[in-house]
Short mmCIF file of C-alpha atoms in Angstrom, two decimals:
data_model
loop_
_atom_site.label_atom_id
_atom_site.label_comp_id
_atom_site.label_asym_id
_atom_site.label_seq_id
_atom_site.Cartn_x
_atom_site.Cartn_y
_atom_site.Cartn_z
CA MET A 29 32.65 6.89 -5.51
CA ILE A 30 32.74 4.97 -2.21
CA SER A 31 30.87 1.66 -2.07
CA THR A 32 27.95 1.23 0.31
CA THR A 33 29.90 -1.50 2.13
CA VAL A 34 32.83 0.82 2.85
CA LEU A 35 30.50 3.71 3.70
CA LEU A 36 28.82 1.54 6.34
CA GLU A 37 32.24 0.52 7.68
CA ARG A 38 33.25 4.17 7.84
CA SER A 39 30.08 4.88 9.85
CA ARG A 40 30.85 1.94 12.16
CA LEU A 41 34.32 3.26 12.89
CA VAL A 42 33.07 6.81 13.51
CA THR A 43 30.59 5.39 16.04
CA LYS A 44 33.22 3.19 17.69
CA VAL A 45 35.67 6.08 18.01
CA ARG A 46 33.06 8.39 19.53
CA GLN A 47 31.93 5.72 22.00
CA PHE A 48 35.54 4.94 22.94
CA PHE A 49 36.34 8.51 23.96
CA LEU A 50 32.96 9.42 25.44
CA GLU A 51 33.08 6.36 27.70
CA ARG A 52 36.47 7.60 28.95
CA ASN A 53 35.10 11.05 29.79
CA TYR A 54 36.66 12.93 26.87
CA VAL A 55 34.77 16.03 25.73
CA GLU A 56 33.83 16.00 22.05
CA LEU A 57 34.57 19.32 20.31
CA ASP A 58 33.24 20.84 17.10
CA THR A 59 35.66 23.66 16.29
CA PRO A 60 35.67 26.11 13.35
CA LEU A 61 37.24 25.04 10.06
CA LEU A 62 38.40 28.61 9.41
CA SER A 63 40.89 30.69 11.36
CA PRO A 64 42.15 34.29 11.12
CA ALA A 65 45.59 33.08 12.26
CA PRO A 66 46.51 29.39 11.91
CA LEU A 67 49.50 27.99 13.73
CA PRO A 68 52.58 28.43 11.51
CA GLU A 69 53.87 25.10 10.19
CA SER A 70 56.49 25.33 7.47
CA CYS A 71 56.06 21.65 6.56
CA LEU A 72 52.68 22.34 4.93
CA GLU A 73 50.66 24.86 2.95
CA VAL A 74 47.17 26.18 3.74
CA PHE A 75 44.16 27.27 1.69
CA GLU A 76 43.39 30.99 1.76
CA THR A 77 39.89 32.43 1.50
CA GLU A 78 38.20 35.71 2.33
CA TYR A 79 35.14 36.86 4.21
CA VAL A 80 33.42 39.62 2.24
CA ASN A 81 31.35 42.14 4.19
CA PRO A 82 29.80 45.10 2.32
CA PHE A 83 29.72 47.28 5.45
CA TYR A 84 32.90 46.52 7.41
CA GLY A 85 35.32 45.42 4.73
CA ASN A 86 36.87 42.08 3.98
CA ARG A 87 38.92 39.76 6.14
CA LYS A 88 41.32 37.02 5.11
CA LEU A 89 40.77 33.59 6.63
CA TRP A 90 42.46 30.24 6.20
CA LEU A 91 41.12 26.69 6.12
CA LEU A 92 42.81 24.74 8.88
CA PRO A 93 45.17 21.81 8.35
CA SER A 94 44.28 20.68 11.88
CA PRO A 95 41.87 21.80 14.64
CA GLU A 96 44.83 22.16 17.04
CA VAL A 97 44.72 25.97 17.17
CA TRP A 98 41.17 25.87 18.60
CA ILE A 99 41.52 22.71 20.67
CA LYS A 100 44.41 24.05 22.72
CA LYS A 101 42.39 27.14 23.60
CA PHE A 102 39.76 24.87 25.12
CA ILE A 103 42.35 22.80 27.00
CA ALA A 104 44.02 25.93 28.39
CA GLU A 105 40.68 27.10 29.76
CA GLU A 106 39.04 23.84 30.86
CA LYS A 107 41.97 21.44 31.33
CA ARG A 108 39.89 18.51 30.13
CA ASN A 109 40.54 15.52 27.87
CA VAL A 110 39.09 16.23 24.42
CA PHE A 111 38.64 14.68 20.99
CA GLU A 112 37.35 15.81 17.62
CA LEU A 113 36.58 14.30 14.22
CA CYS A 114 36.60 17.02 11.56
CA LYS A 115 37.62 17.96 8.05
CA ALA A 116 41.18 19.21 7.49
CA PHE A 117 42.73 20.92 4.46
CA ARG A 118 46.31 20.93 3.18
CA ASN A 119 47.23 22.87 0.08
CA ALA A 120 49.95 21.68 -2.31
CA GLU A 121 49.32 18.18 -0.91
CA SER A 122 50.04 15.23 -3.15
CA ILE A 123 47.04 13.56 -4.78
CA GLY A 124 47.53 9.82 -4.76
CA THR A 125 46.80 6.53 -3.07
CA ILE A 126 47.43 7.81 0.47
CA HIS A 127 47.06 11.60 0.09
CA SER A 128 44.18 14.00 -0.43
CA PRO A 129 44.14 17.81 0.04
CA GLU A 130 40.83 17.47 1.92
CA PHE A 131 40.53 14.68 4.47
CA THR A 132 39.14 13.77 7.87
CA MET A 133 41.26 14.25 10.98
CA LEU A 134 40.85 12.59 14.36
CA GLU A 135 42.58 14.45 17.17
CA TYR A 136 42.56 13.49 20.84
CA TYR A 137 44.33 15.17 23.74
CA THR A 138 44.84 13.68 27.18
CA VAL A 139 45.75 15.95 30.10
CA ASN A 140 48.18 14.85 32.81
CA ALA A 141 49.63 12.43 30.27
CA THR A 142 52.76 12.09 28.12
CA ALA A 143 53.27 10.72 24.63
CA ARG A 144 54.10 7.35 26.19
CA ASP A 145 50.68 7.29 27.85
CA SER A 146 49.07 7.92 24.47
CA ILE A 147 50.61 4.70 23.10
CA GLU A 148 48.49 2.70 25.54
CA ILE A 149 45.38 4.78 24.75
CA THR A 150 45.90 4.32 21.01
CA GLU A 151 46.43 0.57 21.39
CA ALA A 152 43.12 0.37 23.25
CA LEU A 153 41.40 2.37 20.48
CA PHE A 154 42.70 0.01 17.81
CA ASP A 155 41.65 -3.00 19.86
CA THR A 156 38.14 -1.57 20.27
CA CYS A 157 37.77 -0.87 16.55
CA SER A 158 39.22 -4.17 15.32
CA THR A 159 37.07 -7.05 14.10
CA GLY A 160 37.79 -10.60 13.03
CA ASP A 161 38.35 -9.28 9.51
CA THR A 162 40.92 -6.65 10.50
CA PRO A 163 44.33 -7.50 8.97
CA HIS A 164 46.84 -8.87 11.48
CA TYR A 165 49.29 -6.08 10.63
CA ALA A 166 46.79 -3.49 11.94
CA LYS A 167 46.07 -5.15 15.29
CA PRO A 168 47.80 -4.55 18.64
CA PRO A 169 50.15 -5.10 20.35
CA PHE A 170 52.26 -2.30 18.92
CA ARG A 171 55.97 -2.71 18.26
CA ILE A 172 58.10 0.16 19.64
CA MET A 173 61.35 1.33 18.03
CA THR A 174 63.39 4.49 18.60
CA MET A 175 64.52 6.65 15.71
CA GLN A 176 68.10 5.98 16.78
CA GLU A 177 67.52 2.21 16.56
CA ALA A 178 65.90 2.59 13.12
CA TRP A 179 68.87 4.54 11.74
CA LEU A 180 71.36 2.05 13.14
CA GLU A 181 69.47 -0.95 11.75
CA PHE A 182 68.38 0.33 8.34
CA ALA A 183 71.01 2.95 7.46
CA GLN A 184 73.94 1.71 9.58
CA LEU A 185 74.39 5.27 10.86
CA ASP A 186 74.61 6.50 14.44
CA LEU A 187 72.25 9.47 14.44
CA ILE A 188 73.47 10.67 17.84
CA LYS A 189 76.87 11.36 16.28
CA LEU A 190 75.35 13.21 13.30
CA GLN A 191 73.79 16.19 15.04
CA ASP A 192 75.38 18.95 12.95
CA ARG A 193 74.60 19.58 9.30
CA ASP A 194 78.08 19.10 7.85
CA THR A 195 78.68 15.80 9.64
CA LEU A 196 75.32 14.44 8.55
CA ARG A 197 75.84 15.59 4.95
CA GLU A 198 79.26 13.92 4.76
CA ALA A 199 77.88 10.68 6.20
CA LEU A 200 75.09 10.60 3.62
CA LEU A 201 77.47 11.39 0.76
CA GLY A 202 79.76 8.62 2.01
CA LYS A 203 76.90 6.16 1.61
CA GLY A 204 76.17 7.29 -1.92
CA LEU A 205 73.16 9.56 -1.36
CA ILE A 206 73.11 12.60 -3.65
CA VAL A 207 72.33 15.64 -1.50
CA ASN A 208 72.18 19.41 -1.88
CA LYS A 209 75.22 20.92 -0.20
CA GLU A 210 73.06 23.85 0.98
CA ALA A 211 70.35 21.63 2.48
CA SER A 212 69.44 22.11 6.14
CA TRP A 213 69.95 19.40 8.73
CA GLU A 214 66.20 18.70 8.70
CA ASP A 215 66.09 18.38 4.91
CA LEU A 216 69.06 16.00 4.95
CA PHE A 217 67.45 13.93 7.68
CA ASN A 218 64.16 13.73 5.79
CA GLN A 219 65.85 12.77 2.53
CA ALA A 220 67.72 9.90 4.16
CA PHE A 221 64.70 8.82 6.18
CA VAL A 222 62.50 8.54 3.09
CA GLN A 223 65.28 6.84 1.10
CA TRP A 224 66.55 4.29 3.61
CA ILE A 225 64.50 4.10 6.79
CA GLU A 226 60.83 4.35 5.96
CA PRO A 227 60.80 1.62 3.25
CA GLU A 228 62.45 -0.86 5.65
CA LEU A 229 60.27 -0.34 8.72
CA PRO A 230 58.71 -3.61 10.01
CA LYS A 231 55.23 -4.28 8.62
CA ASP A 232 54.12 -7.36 10.53
CA ARG A 233 52.24 -5.30 13.16
CA PRO A 234 51.73 -1.62 14.03
CA LEU A 235 55.04 0.16 14.62
CA VAL A 236 55.47 3.07 17.00
CA LEU A 237 58.56 5.05 16.00
CA ILE A 238 59.54 7.14 19.04
CA GLU A 239 62.05 9.88 19.93
CA TYR A 240 62.18 12.11 16.84
CA PRO A 241 65.11 14.53 16.44
CA ALA A 242 64.74 17.79 18.35
CA GLN A 243 66.12 19.61 15.29
CA ILE A 244 62.83 18.98 13.49
CA GLU A 245 60.76 21.93 14.66
CA CYS A 246 57.36 21.14 16.15
CA LEU A 247 55.41 21.89 19.32
CA ALA A 248 56.64 18.76 21.09
CA ARG A 249 58.52 18.81 24.38
CA ASN A 250 62.25 18.15 24.33
CA ILE A 251 63.52 15.15 26.27
CA PRO A 252 66.06 16.67 28.71
CA GLY A 253 69.67 15.69 28.17
CA THR A 254 69.02 14.12 24.75
CA PRO A 255 68.82 15.29 21.11
CA TRP A 256 65.22 14.01 20.91
CA LYS A 257 61.68 15.31 21.25
CA ASP A 258 59.00 13.33 23.08
CA ARG A 259 57.21 12.50 19.85
CA TRP A 260 56.17 9.35 18.03
CA GLU A 261 54.48 8.31 14.83
CA LEU A 262 52.52 5.15 14.11
CA TYR A 263 53.17 3.14 10.96
CA ILE A 264 50.87 0.41 9.71
CA ASN A 265 51.96 -1.73 6.78
CA GLY A 266 54.62 0.89 6.04
CA ILE A 267 52.20 3.85 5.95
CA GLU A 268 52.41 6.67 8.51
CA LEU A 269 49.02 6.96 10.21
CA LEU A 270 49.32 9.35 13.12
CA ASN A 271 51.57 11.75 14.97
CA CYS A 272 51.80 12.20 18.75
CA TYR A 273 53.56 14.67 21.06
CA THR A 274 54.01 15.42 24.67
CA GLU A 275 52.97 19.01 24.05
CA ALA A 276 55.42 21.85 24.58
CA ALA A 277 53.58 23.46 27.48
CA THR A 278 55.48 26.63 28.29
CA LYS A 279 54.89 30.09 26.86
CA GLU A 280 58.58 30.51 26.03
CA ALA A 281 58.86 27.22 24.09
CA VAL A 282 55.69 27.83 22.08
CA LEU A 283 56.62 31.42 21.24
CA ALA A 284 60.13 30.44 20.12
CA SER A 285 58.72 27.70 17.88
CA MET A 286 56.07 29.99 16.42
CA LYS A 287 58.65 32.66 15.56
CA LYS A 288 60.92 30.15 13.79
CA GLU A 289 58.07 28.67 11.79
CA ALA A 290 56.49 32.05 10.99
CA GLU A 291 59.75 33.24 9.46
CA LYS A 292 59.87 30.18 7.21
CA LYS A 293 56.20 30.58 6.26
CA GLN A 294 56.82 33.98 4.69
CA ASN A 295 58.78 32.29 1.90
CA GLN A 296 56.10 29.71 1.14
CA GLN A 297 53.40 29.74 -1.52
CA VAL A 298 50.60 30.66 0.89
CA PRO A 299 51.82 32.78 3.81
CA HIS A 300 49.25 33.56 6.48
CA ALA A 301 48.71 35.78 9.49
CA VAL A 302 50.21 34.63 12.79
CA ASN A 303 48.97 35.63 16.24
CA PHE A 304 51.94 35.44 18.60
CA GLU A 305 49.64 36.21 21.55
CA TYR A 306 48.54 32.58 21.16
CA ALA A 307 51.63 31.64 23.22
CA GLU A 308 50.01 33.30 26.25
CA LEU A 309 47.68 30.26 26.48
CA PHE A 310 50.63 28.28 27.77
CA ASP A 311 51.22 30.44 30.81
CA ASP A 312 49.16 27.88 32.74
CA PHE A 313 48.83 24.89 30.42
CA PRO A 314 48.57 21.35 31.82
CA LEU A 315 50.86 18.48 31.00
CA CYS A 316 49.21 17.12 27.88
CA SER A 317 49.65 14.56 25.11
CA GLY A 318 48.04 15.13 21.71
CA VAL A 319 47.46 12.71 18.84
CA ALA A 320 46.53 13.62 15.24
CA MET A 321 45.34 10.76 13.02
CA GLY A 322 44.40 10.69 9.35
CA PHE A 323 41.00 9.04 9.63
CA GLU A 324 40.84 7.78 6.04
CA ARG A 325 44.16 6.00 6.53
CA PHE A 326 42.73 4.48 9.71
CA ILE A 327 39.76 3.11 7.73
CA MET A 328 42.17 1.77 5.13
CA ALA A 329 44.29 0.05 7.76
CA MET A 330 41.32 -1.51 9.54
CA ASN A 331 40.03 -2.95 6.25
CA GLY A 332 43.20 -3.86 4.37
CA LEU A 333 42.60 -1.21 1.68
CA ALA A 334 45.43 0.36 -0.30
CA ASP A 335 43.85 3.40 -1.99
CA ILE A 336 42.41 6.42 -0.20
CA ARG A 337 39.89 6.87 -3.01
CA SER A 338 38.12 3.75 -1.80
CA VAL A 339 37.28 5.42 1.54
CA LEU A 340 36.58 8.99 0.38
CA PRO A 341 32.81 9.39 -0.20
CA PHE A 342 33.45 11.78 -3.11
CA PRO A 343 37.08 11.80 -4.32
CA TYR A 344 36.57 14.84 -6.55
CA MET A 345 40.19 16.01 -6.34
CA HIS A 346 41.42 12.64 -7.54
CA ASP A 347 38.94 12.77 -10.43
CA TRP A 348 40.23 16.24 -11.40
CA TYR A 349 43.84 15.10 -11.17
CA ALA A 350 43.11 12.07 -13.36
CA GLU A 351 41.64 14.36 -16.02
CA LYS A 352 44.76 16.52 -15.98
CA THR A 353 47.12 13.59 -16.30
#
């Protein structure tokens, strides 16, 4: 169970985060944790539940892995900067030192802004929340590195020249990585990234890894004339802490992404309903940058902690897992 000292620090950071965004005229949201049709994301699994009504029948619902599906409805209507601190749920998630199936998510969206603008906003947030006891590796200024630069430095591979599956597979085999010959380009990329890139990322200060491959499906805007999406992730002491996009803001791009992901979801452990009419929100959607941060990892980073159990008030899933193992 969490110590009183860490619980008070968690409360301090919640207060600091809320003050930071409210002072900058962001609207704080409190969206539902359940949805009749989550956004399809093949990279994760959801929890399924059911509303039971004795008069009108039952309805399937799903616990959300992120409040994004509700937040974007608000942005489409109001076109305002928003933020939210809420619980998030990811089924089939690892249970370990940096993972929990139930966790707290901080999301903030800035209109008339790109992912690059969100780097500055996030630096300011970290600066506001830091104290004299915050580890140096968690304090701004952020270091910025492109994915292309990371592959060249840590894998000695030119990712720009490896944009088809067969070429990438042969390059990885040539460097001694054992790969599945039927693996997709995205799976090959992820395998090499976890094996060679992620362990070598600089840890002396926060690292912003920008320009992710466009072949990794997500609702981020493509950078014209390049094989990249306008997306970045923040690493602190080697641990991925948050994900940021310039949001794909056209109906056609969102619908195409949803259809691709929905098809993949049907083969997963927990398929769910998908509402393709959701794409209509983007008929008049503002330029927008969204950030999703694992709040427990943020607490860990700010306090030099290495185990998520130390910042979860009641780590019941970890206790259950320990009993099983």
